[in-house]
Short mmCIF file of C-alpha atoms in Angstrom, two decimals:
data_model
loop_
_atom_site.label_atom_id
_atom_site.label_comp_id
_atom_site.label_asym_id
_atom_site.label_seq_id
_atom_site.Cartn_x
_atom_site.Cartn_y
_atom_site.Cartn_z
CA ARG A 6 -52.06 2.48 0.04
CA ILE A 7 -53.30 2.77 -3.52
CA GLN A 8 -54.97 -0.51 -4.47
CA MET A 9 -53.63 -0.82 -8.04
CA GLU A 10 -50.38 -1.59 -9.81
CA PRO A 11 -47.91 0.71 -8.00
CA ASP A 12 -46.05 1.78 -11.15
CA SER A 13 -49.08 2.21 -13.38
CA PRO A 14 -49.89 5.65 -14.85
CA GLU A 15 -53.17 5.58 -12.94
CA ALA A 16 -51.36 5.05 -9.65
CA LEU A 17 -48.79 7.73 -10.31
CA ALA A 18 -51.47 10.20 -11.34
CA THR A 19 -53.26 9.83 -8.03
CA LEU A 20 -50.18 10.37 -5.86
CA PRO A 21 -50.32 13.74 -4.10
CA LEU A 22 -47.48 16.09 -5.04
CA LEU A 23 -45.76 18.07 -2.32
CA GLU A 24 -46.21 21.80 -2.77
CA LEU A 25 -43.80 24.50 -1.60
CA ASP A 26 -46.49 25.71 0.79
CA ASP A 27 -46.38 22.30 2.44
CA ILE A 28 -42.81 22.89 3.59
CA ALA A 29 -42.71 23.72 7.26
CA ALA A 30 -40.82 26.64 8.69
CA ALA A 31 -37.10 26.19 9.15
CA PRO A 32 -36.28 24.01 12.14
CA THR A 33 -35.04 25.90 15.17
CA GLU A 34 -31.30 25.50 15.56
CA ALA A 35 -29.62 25.31 18.94
CA SER A 36 -28.20 28.67 19.95
CA TRP A 37 -24.59 29.55 20.72
CA HIS A 38 -22.77 32.58 22.08
CA LEU A 39 -19.31 33.92 22.75
CA ASP A 40 -18.35 34.30 26.42
CA GLU A 41 -15.23 36.41 27.05
CA SER A 42 -15.61 36.42 30.82
CA THR A 43 -14.27 32.89 31.11
CA PRO A 44 -10.54 32.13 31.67
CA GLN A 45 -10.22 31.68 27.91
CA ARG A 46 -12.54 33.15 25.28
CA CYS A 47 -15.20 30.49 24.76
CA LEU A 48 -17.87 29.65 22.20
CA ILE A 49 -20.63 27.97 24.18
CA HIS A 50 -23.13 25.85 22.24
CA ASP A 51 -26.54 25.05 23.70
CA VAL A 52 -26.69 21.68 21.97
CA ALA A 53 -28.26 18.55 23.44
CA THR A 54 -25.25 16.25 23.62
CA HIS A 55 -26.76 13.33 25.59
CA GLY A 56 -23.95 13.01 28.09
CA ILE A 57 -21.08 13.62 25.67
CA ASP A 58 -18.93 16.75 25.86
CA TYR A 59 -17.37 18.29 22.74
CA LEU A 60 -14.30 20.41 23.36
CA SER A 61 -12.24 22.12 20.64
CA CYS A 62 -9.33 24.53 20.93
CA TYR A 63 -8.75 26.99 18.08
CA PHE A 64 -5.31 28.60 17.96
CA THR A 65 -4.79 31.40 15.45
CA LEU A 66 -1.96 30.93 12.96
CA ASP A 67 -1.42 34.64 12.38
CA ALA A 68 2.06 34.41 13.91
CA VAL A 69 3.23 31.81 11.39
CA ARG A 70 4.79 32.81 8.07
CA PHE A 71 3.40 31.39 4.84
CA GLU A 72 6.65 29.52 4.16
CA GLU A 73 6.31 27.75 7.53
CA MET A 74 2.81 26.42 6.91
CA PRO A 75 3.97 22.98 5.73
CA TYR A 76 5.64 22.54 9.13
CA VAL A 77 2.32 23.41 10.78
CA SER A 78 0.83 20.53 8.81
CA LEU A 79 3.64 18.28 10.05
CA LEU A 80 2.71 19.26 13.60
CA SER A 81 -0.90 18.22 13.03
CA ILE A 82 0.30 14.86 11.68
CA LEU A 83 2.84 14.16 14.45
CA LEU A 84 1.13 15.40 17.61
CA GLY A 85 -0.34 12.52 19.57
CA LYS A 86 1.90 9.98 17.81
CA LEU A 87 5.16 10.83 19.60
CA ASP A 88 6.30 10.51 23.19
CA THR A 89 5.75 13.34 25.63
CA ALA A 90 7.80 14.17 28.71
CA HIS A 91 5.34 12.10 30.79
CA HIS A 92 4.07 9.28 28.56
CA THR A 93 5.19 7.19 25.63
CA ALA A 94 3.22 7.35 22.39
CA ALA A 95 1.78 3.91 23.17
CA GLU A 96 0.66 5.05 26.62
CA LEU A 97 -0.95 8.16 25.13
CA ASP A 98 -2.81 6.00 22.64
CA THR A 99 -4.09 3.82 25.49
CA LEU A 100 -5.22 6.87 27.48
CA THR A 101 -6.97 8.26 24.44
CA GLN A 102 -8.78 4.99 23.77
CA LEU A 103 -9.83 4.73 27.42
CA TYR A 104 -11.03 8.24 28.09
CA LEU A 105 -11.71 10.07 24.83
CA GLY A 106 -14.10 9.47 21.99
CA ARG A 107 -12.07 11.61 19.63
CA LEU A 108 -8.72 13.40 19.56
CA ARG A 109 -7.71 15.13 16.37
CA PHE A 110 -5.14 17.77 15.42
CA SER A 111 -5.62 19.72 12.19
CA ALA A 112 -4.89 23.02 10.48
CA THR A 113 -7.13 24.94 8.12
CA THR A 114 -8.35 28.39 7.29
CA TYR A 115 -11.81 29.90 7.31
CA GLU A 116 -12.75 32.40 4.64
CA ASN A 117 -13.59 35.64 6.42
CA GLU A 118 -14.09 38.66 4.20
CA THR A 119 -13.45 41.04 7.11
CA ALA A 120 -10.03 39.53 7.96
CA PRO A 121 -6.70 40.41 6.29
CA GLN A 122 -6.57 38.73 2.86
CA GLY A 123 -9.98 37.22 3.65
CA ILE A 124 -8.55 34.38 5.74
CA ALA A 125 -8.77 33.31 9.39
CA PRO A 126 -6.25 30.43 9.75
CA GLN A 127 -6.54 28.15 12.75
CA PHE A 128 -4.78 25.18 14.32
CA ILE A 129 -7.57 23.03 15.77
CA VAL A 130 -7.42 20.47 18.58
CA THR A 131 -10.71 18.58 18.68
CA THR A 132 -11.78 16.25 21.47
CA SER A 133 -14.89 14.56 22.76
CA ALA A 134 -15.50 12.55 25.91
CA LEU A 135 -18.21 11.25 28.16
CA SER A 136 -19.16 13.75 30.83
CA LYS A 137 -17.37 11.72 33.50
CA ASN A 138 -14.12 11.95 31.48
CA ILE A 139 -14.12 15.66 30.74
CA ASP A 140 -11.02 16.17 32.89
CA HIS A 141 -9.08 13.97 30.49
CA ALA A 142 -10.40 15.93 27.51
CA ALA A 143 -8.75 18.98 29.04
CA MET A 144 -5.53 17.34 30.25
CA ILE A 145 -4.48 14.95 27.47
CA PRO A 146 -4.38 17.52 24.63
CA GLN A 147 -2.58 19.97 26.91
CA GLU A 148 0.11 17.42 27.67
CA ILE A 149 0.55 16.69 23.97
CA TRP A 150 0.90 20.26 22.73
CA ALA A 151 3.05 21.38 25.67
CA HIS A 152 5.31 18.38 26.26
CA THR A 153 5.71 16.41 23.03
CA THR A 154 9.36 15.51 22.39
CA PHE A 155 10.49 15.55 18.78
CA ASN A 156 13.79 13.71 19.36
CA ASP A 157 12.77 10.47 17.63
CA PRO A 158 13.71 11.07 13.99
CA GLU A 159 13.20 7.46 12.90
CA ARG A 160 9.61 7.40 14.15
CA ILE A 161 8.97 10.83 12.62
CA LYS A 162 10.31 9.61 9.28
CA THR A 163 8.08 6.53 9.40
CA ILE A 164 4.98 8.60 10.16
CA LEU A 165 5.74 11.02 7.33
CA GLN A 166 6.34 8.16 4.89
CA GLN A 167 2.89 6.83 5.79
CA GLN A 168 1.43 10.29 5.19
CA ARG A 169 3.05 10.48 1.75
CA ILE A 170 1.59 7.09 0.80
CA ALA A 171 -1.86 8.12 2.02
CA MET A 172 -1.72 11.30 -0.08
CA GLU A 173 -0.68 9.34 -3.15
CA GLN A 174 -3.58 6.95 -2.70
CA ASN A 175 -5.97 9.90 -2.44
CA PHE A 176 -4.57 11.49 -5.61
CA SER A 177 -5.37 8.28 -7.48
CA THR A 178 -8.77 7.55 -5.95
CA MET A 179 -10.13 11.02 -5.06
CA GLY A 180 -8.38 13.14 -7.64
CA ASN A 181 -11.46 15.30 -8.11
CA LEU A 182 -10.96 16.78 -4.63
CA ALA A 183 -7.27 17.34 -5.25
CA ALA A 184 -8.01 19.03 -8.60
CA LEU A 185 -10.52 21.45 -7.08
CA ALA A 186 -8.14 22.29 -4.24
CA ARG A 187 -5.33 22.98 -6.70
CA ILE A 188 -7.60 25.21 -8.80
CA ALA A 189 -8.59 27.16 -5.68
CA ALA A 190 -4.88 27.61 -4.89
CA GLY A 191 -4.57 29.67 -8.05
CA LEU A 192 -7.72 31.70 -7.47
CA THR A 193 -7.91 32.71 -3.79
CA HIS A 194 -5.65 33.42 -0.82
CA ALA A 195 -7.51 30.80 1.19
CA GLY A 196 -6.97 28.23 -1.54
CA ALA A 197 -3.25 29.04 -1.71
CA LEU A 198 -2.96 28.59 2.05
CA ILE A 199 -4.81 25.26 2.05
CA ASP A 200 -2.57 24.07 -0.77
CA GLN A 201 0.45 24.90 1.38
CA ILE A 202 -1.05 23.00 4.33
CA SER A 203 -2.53 19.91 2.72
CA GLY A 204 -2.49 20.09 -1.07
CA VAL A 205 -0.06 19.44 -3.90
CA SER A 206 2.40 22.06 -2.64
CA PHE A 207 2.53 20.31 0.73
CA TYR A 208 3.02 16.97 -1.02
CA PHE A 209 6.03 18.37 -2.90
CA PHE A 210 7.41 19.71 0.38
CA LEU A 211 6.88 16.36 2.09
CA CYS A 212 8.63 14.40 -0.68
CA ASP A 213 11.59 16.77 -0.66
CA LEU A 214 11.85 16.55 3.12
CA LEU A 215 11.83 12.74 3.03
CA ASP A 216 14.42 12.69 0.23
CA HIS A 217 16.80 14.72 2.45
CA PHE A 218 15.50 13.66 5.83
CA ASP A 219 18.76 12.58 7.49
CA GLU A 220 20.51 15.86 6.76
CA ARG A 221 17.49 17.95 7.79
CA ALA A 222 16.37 16.03 10.86
CA ASP A 223 18.02 18.33 13.42
CA ALA A 224 16.65 21.47 11.77
CA LEU A 225 13.20 19.85 11.58
CA VAL A 226 13.17 19.18 15.32
CA SER A 227 14.20 22.75 16.05
CA THR A 228 11.51 24.15 13.73
CA LEU A 229 8.74 22.04 15.23
CA GLU A 230 9.72 22.97 18.78
CA GLY A 231 9.74 26.65 17.85
CA LEU A 232 6.34 26.46 16.20
CA THR A 233 4.71 24.90 19.25
CA LYS A 234 5.80 27.90 21.32
CA ARG A 235 4.38 30.36 18.79
CA ILE A 236 1.10 28.54 18.08
CA PHE A 237 0.00 27.30 21.49
CA THR A 238 -0.48 30.64 23.22
CA THR A 239 -3.34 32.44 24.90
CA ALA A 240 -4.52 33.51 21.43
CA LEU A 241 -7.02 30.72 21.90
CA THR A 242 -10.73 30.36 21.33
CA LEU A 243 -12.34 27.42 23.10
CA SER A 244 -15.49 25.77 21.75
CA PHE A 245 -17.64 23.74 24.12
CA ALA A 246 -20.89 21.82 23.96
CA GLY A 247 -22.08 19.89 26.99
CA ALA A 248 -23.29 20.34 30.53
CA THR A 249 -22.56 23.68 32.23
CA GLU A 250 -20.97 21.94 35.20
CA ASP A 251 -18.64 20.10 32.83
CA LEU A 252 -17.41 23.40 31.42
CA GLU A 253 -16.66 24.50 34.96
CA ARG A 254 -14.56 21.36 35.36
CA VAL A 255 -12.68 22.28 32.18
CA TRP A 256 -11.63 25.58 33.77
CA GLU A 257 -10.77 23.89 37.05
CA THR A 258 -8.69 21.23 35.35
CA GLY A 259 -7.25 23.16 32.42
CA GLY A 260 -7.01 26.64 33.87
CA SER A 261 -4.76 28.58 31.52
CA PHE A 262 -3.90 25.30 29.73
CA GLY A 263 -0.25 26.02 30.36
CA LEU A 264 -0.22 28.50 27.48
CA ALA A 265 2.35 31.24 27.04
CA PRO A 266 1.01 34.79 26.71
CA CYS A 267 0.34 35.99 23.18
CA ASN A 268 2.28 39.07 22.11
CA THR A 269 -0.54 41.19 20.72
CA ASP A 270 1.88 43.97 19.77
CA GLU A 271 3.51 41.90 17.04
CA ALA A 272 2.26 42.43 13.51
CA ARG A 273 0.60 39.55 11.70
CA ALA A 274 3.41 37.45 10.25
CA LEU A 275 1.23 35.55 7.80
CA VAL A 276 1.14 37.08 4.34
CA VAL A 277 -0.12 34.81 1.56
CA PRO A 278 1.38 35.54 -1.88
CA GLU A 279 -1.00 36.60 -4.61
CA PRO A 280 -2.45 33.44 -6.20
CA ILE A 281 -1.45 32.63 -9.78
CA ALA A 282 -3.85 30.54 -11.84
CA LYS A 283 -2.25 27.70 -13.84
CA ASN A 284 -3.59 25.05 -16.18
CA GLU A 285 -2.02 21.84 -14.87
CA ALA A 286 -2.15 18.09 -15.27
CA PHE A 287 -0.66 15.65 -12.79
CA ILE A 288 0.05 12.12 -13.98
CA VAL A 289 -0.79 9.45 -11.40
CA PRO A 290 -1.14 5.66 -11.73
CA SER A 291 -4.74 5.47 -12.95
CA ASP A 292 -6.73 4.29 -15.95
CA VAL A 293 -9.04 7.31 -15.75
CA CYS A 294 -8.94 11.07 -15.14
CA TYR A 295 -10.34 13.53 -12.66
CA VAL A 296 -11.08 16.75 -14.52
CA GLY A 297 -11.56 20.05 -12.71
CA VAL A 298 -12.33 23.50 -14.10
CA GLY A 299 -12.88 26.69 -12.13
CA THR A 300 -12.82 30.45 -12.15
CA ASN A 301 -13.60 33.41 -9.93
CA ARG A 302 -17.19 34.61 -9.96
CA THR A 303 -16.16 38.21 -10.65
CA THR A 304 -14.07 37.18 -13.66
CA ILE A 305 -17.13 36.10 -15.64
CA GLY A 306 -19.63 38.50 -14.06
CA ALA A 307 -21.57 35.88 -12.14
CA ALA A 308 -24.14 36.78 -9.49
CA PRO A 309 -23.18 36.67 -5.80
CA PHE A 310 -23.66 33.47 -3.85
CA ASP A 311 -27.24 33.13 -2.61
CA GLY A 312 -30.04 30.63 -2.26
CA VAL A 313 -30.58 30.47 -6.02
CA THR A 314 -26.98 29.25 -6.33
CA ASN A 315 -27.93 26.11 -4.42
CA ILE A 316 -30.76 25.34 -6.85
CA VAL A 317 -28.47 25.97 -9.84
CA THR A 318 -25.94 23.58 -8.30
CA ARG A 319 -28.50 20.78 -8.12
CA ALA A 320 -29.86 21.41 -11.61
CA LEU A 321 -26.40 21.34 -13.18
CA SER A 322 -25.08 18.43 -11.12
CA PHE A 323 -28.14 16.17 -11.43
CA ASP A 324 -29.33 17.08 -14.91
CA TYR A 325 -26.84 18.60 -17.35
CA LEU A 326 -23.57 17.21 -15.97
CA TRP A 327 -25.15 13.90 -15.00
CA ASN A 328 -26.36 13.33 -18.55
CA GLU A 329 -23.42 14.77 -20.47
CA VAL A 330 -20.42 13.69 -18.38
CA ARG A 331 -21.72 10.59 -16.60
CA VAL A 332 -24.31 9.00 -18.90
CA LYS A 333 -22.87 9.99 -22.29
CA GLY A 334 -19.25 10.44 -21.27
CA GLY A 335 -18.96 7.36 -19.08
CA ALA A 336 -17.57 9.05 -15.95
CA TYR A 337 -18.52 7.69 -12.56
CA GLY A 338 -19.70 11.11 -11.47
CA ALA A 339 -19.62 14.87 -12.11
CA GLY A 340 -20.74 18.02 -10.38
CA TYR A 341 -20.78 21.77 -10.02
CA LYS A 342 -20.08 23.75 -6.89
CA ALA A 343 -19.98 27.44 -6.03
CA ALA A 344 -18.29 28.84 -2.94
CA ARG A 345 -19.68 31.63 -0.82
CA THR A 346 -16.51 33.65 -1.27
CA GLY A 347 -16.39 33.64 -5.04
CA THR A 348 -15.13 30.53 -6.83
CA ILE A 349 -17.24 28.39 -9.15
CA MET A 350 -15.99 24.94 -10.13
CA PHE A 351 -16.79 21.82 -12.14
CA TYR A 352 -15.41 18.36 -11.52
CA SER A 353 -15.61 14.81 -12.83
CA PHE A 354 -14.88 11.55 -11.04
CA ARG A 355 -13.17 8.55 -12.67
CA ASP A 356 -13.63 10.07 -16.12
CA PRO A 357 -12.46 8.27 -19.30
CA ASN A 358 -12.40 11.62 -21.12
CA LEU A 359 -10.52 14.90 -20.72
CA ASP A 360 -10.92 17.43 -23.55
CA ASN A 361 -14.57 16.53 -24.15
CA THR A 362 -15.35 17.02 -20.47
CA VAL A 363 -13.80 20.51 -20.48
CA THR A 364 -15.88 21.35 -23.56
CA THR A 365 -18.98 20.16 -21.74
CA TYR A 366 -18.18 22.43 -18.81
CA ASN A 367 -17.74 25.39 -21.16
CA ASN A 368 -21.15 24.72 -22.73
CA THR A 369 -22.88 24.89 -19.35
CA GLY A 370 -23.94 28.52 -19.72
CA ALA A 371 -25.84 27.93 -22.94
CA TRP A 372 -27.68 24.96 -21.43
CA LEU A 373 -28.58 26.82 -18.25
CA ALA A 374 -29.73 29.94 -20.11
CA ASN A 375 -32.30 27.75 -21.87
CA PHE A 376 -33.17 25.60 -18.87
CA ASP A 377 -36.83 24.64 -19.23
CA PRO A 378 -38.01 22.32 -16.46
CA SER A 379 -41.64 21.57 -15.82
CA GLU A 380 -43.21 23.15 -12.77
CA ALA A 381 -43.00 19.81 -10.96
CA GLU A 382 -39.29 19.40 -11.86
CA LEU A 383 -38.39 22.87 -10.59
CA ARG A 384 -40.38 22.25 -7.44
CA GLY A 385 -38.50 18.97 -6.98
CA TYR A 386 -35.14 20.73 -7.16
CA ILE A 387 -36.24 23.32 -4.63
CA ILE A 388 -37.78 20.81 -2.22
CA SER A 389 -34.75 18.51 -2.35
CA ALA A 390 -32.39 21.43 -1.78
CA VAL A 391 -34.36 22.69 1.21
CA ALA A 392 -34.70 19.16 2.61
CA SER A 393 -30.94 18.74 2.42
CA TYR A 394 -30.46 22.14 4.03
CA ASP A 395 -32.83 21.27 6.89
CA ALA A 396 -31.39 17.81 7.48
CA PRO A 397 -30.55 17.31 11.17
CA LEU A 398 -26.90 17.09 12.15
CA LYS A 399 -25.21 15.13 14.87
CA PRO A 400 -24.09 17.38 17.74
CA ARG A 401 -20.42 17.31 16.73
CA ALA A 402 -21.21 18.35 13.15
CA LEU A 403 -23.59 21.09 14.29
CA VAL A 404 -20.99 22.51 16.68
CA ALA A 405 -18.36 22.47 13.92
CA ARG A 406 -20.73 24.33 11.58
CA GLN A 407 -21.46 26.98 14.17
CA ASP A 408 -17.75 27.36 14.89
CA SER A 409 -17.20 27.83 11.17
CA MET A 410 -19.84 30.57 11.05
CA TYR A 411 -18.12 32.35 13.91
CA PHE A 412 -14.65 32.28 12.35
CA SER A 413 -16.13 33.20 8.96
CA ASN A 414 -17.91 36.15 10.57
CA LEU A 415 -21.28 35.21 9.11
CA PRO A 416 -24.45 36.82 10.49
CA ALA A 417 -26.68 34.70 12.69
CA ASP A 418 -29.51 34.74 10.11
CA TRP A 419 -27.31 33.82 7.13
CA ARG A 420 -28.67 30.30 6.70
CA LYS A 421 -32.24 31.49 7.22
CA THR A 422 -31.78 34.05 4.44
CA LEU A 423 -30.40 31.46 2.02
CA ARG A 424 -33.28 29.11 2.76
CA ALA A 425 -35.85 31.80 1.98
CA GLN A 426 -34.06 32.58 -1.29
CA MET A 427 -34.16 28.91 -2.25
CA LEU A 428 -37.91 28.80 -1.75
CA ASP A 429 -38.34 31.93 -3.90
CA THR A 430 -36.29 30.58 -6.82
CA THR A 431 -37.91 30.91 -10.26
CA ILE A 432 -37.04 29.51 -13.67
CA GLU A 433 -36.07 33.02 -14.76
CA SER A 434 -33.65 33.47 -11.85
CA ILE A 435 -31.96 30.17 -12.75
CA ARG A 436 -31.70 31.02 -16.45
CA SER A 437 -30.14 34.37 -15.63
CA ARG A 438 -27.18 32.58 -14.06
CA GLY A 439 -26.48 30.90 -17.39
CA GLU A 440 -25.57 34.17 -19.09
CA ALA A 441 -22.49 34.61 -16.89
CA LEU A 442 -21.45 30.97 -17.29
CA LYS A 443 -21.33 31.51 -21.07
CA ASN A 444 -18.15 33.51 -20.36
CA LEU A 445 -16.39 30.52 -18.78
CA ALA A 446 -14.54 29.49 -21.96
CA GLY A 447 -11.30 31.42 -22.10
CA HIS A 448 -11.39 32.28 -18.38
CA GLU A 449 -11.23 28.77 -16.97
CA THR A 450 -8.46 27.32 -14.83
CA ILE A 451 -7.99 23.61 -15.53
CA CYS A 452 -6.51 20.93 -13.31
CA VAL A 453 -6.41 17.22 -14.13
CA PHE A 454 -5.22 14.21 -12.18
CA GLY A 455 -5.03 10.95 -14.04
CA ASN A 456 -3.85 8.65 -16.77
CA LYS A 457 -0.56 9.40 -18.55
CA GLU A 458 -1.72 8.51 -22.07
CA LYS A 459 -4.94 10.52 -21.83
CA ILE A 460 -3.14 13.57 -20.48
CA GLU A 461 -0.40 13.45 -23.11
CA ALA A 462 -3.00 13.04 -25.88
CA SER A 463 -4.93 16.13 -24.74
CA LYS A 464 -5.02 19.19 -26.98
CA LEU A 465 -5.42 21.45 -23.96
CA ASP A 466 -2.54 23.74 -23.01
CA LEU A 467 -1.56 22.08 -19.75
CA ALA A 468 1.65 22.08 -17.74
CA VAL A 469 2.16 18.34 -17.25
CA LYS A 470 3.99 16.81 -14.32
CA THR A 471 4.33 13.22 -13.15
CA LEU A 472 3.26 13.42 -9.54
CA TYR A 473 4.58 10.03 -8.46
#
């Protein structure tokens, strides 16, 4: 310890500064591989799980039409909460609590540039269990997807009403996420699909369904039953992390998982319409706004996603946007994010402003082009970015990231390459990214969630809708 006042200039001057050369090599990540010799195609992760098994089933959604995707989302909400042919919903909940650490049904898409329209949509059944309970991790999900009965319209209606309320609460408290998702819906096929599954478009579908539930209940049951037959087929990829002998028990217990054969001769039914960018504002009960702006990288001539992008993200989020939107503008938070597949976006959180925040976003390029940090400041951005990149993950999160890399068709050394690019970042390489961002004004897509008075007072050309 330094024996002087800890905050004195003398003390600070004597503190050793971490150099880039002090950063160790990238930590070795547990390996994984695809095994197609098993009863079902299987991603096997060599992760130390400490007696817990992680088992996920990925079912492709290629056989589902775009218009049917909201019903896929309904499936993910309802499965596990309804009776099956063998157990009541209450009994299933008890079994899950007794034998599983996690049971979750969800639908999403991975962005895969080699796939049709750049998307690899999946219905995911995620479980975890102690090694001694691995049989239940194989049997309980199988019972749910194969034998759920959808003949309880009152319970279904109640569950969907709860889902609508949860979405409305998120629009009011996490509107920044909703705004970015809605912007992506107008920029990419993946964004449009996610919007249909879990975004504003799904919310509109859900409200309309609930408004006409009694007259549509029979058709809803028929649709859900039909979807289960088309989704839960042998077009399955299993993901497993745990002991080898436990995986053997999965095959012994699950076998073919009771899945119908997949008709590989059928053409892909899923065709996502071309996205259409819109400037929108959604009025929700709130005193503040959540302001999002985004565009496609190619529209403004921005550089491809690389390690430098991660440093730019930190510089903009923790310097320019922090000072201009949070400190001066009074928002609770603000940030910049760039996606690997081409979108760049800005967002604010609980923001008392609207037009001024959009102007701030549009001035980002000029600020970044003249970015002039000290050597120590630049080094700090790089070190913090690499430290975040190297941060250890819990086994479940690591397995999910590796699964994502597989479905996104990313090379095994992708993260290693990005890390090296981060360490090689220079002031000049950061400034060069500002030139493209100068073109944001006039090419931006805007989405706002928030206060009625602030939205109606805005001079921006926005299509305004009261969400609820």
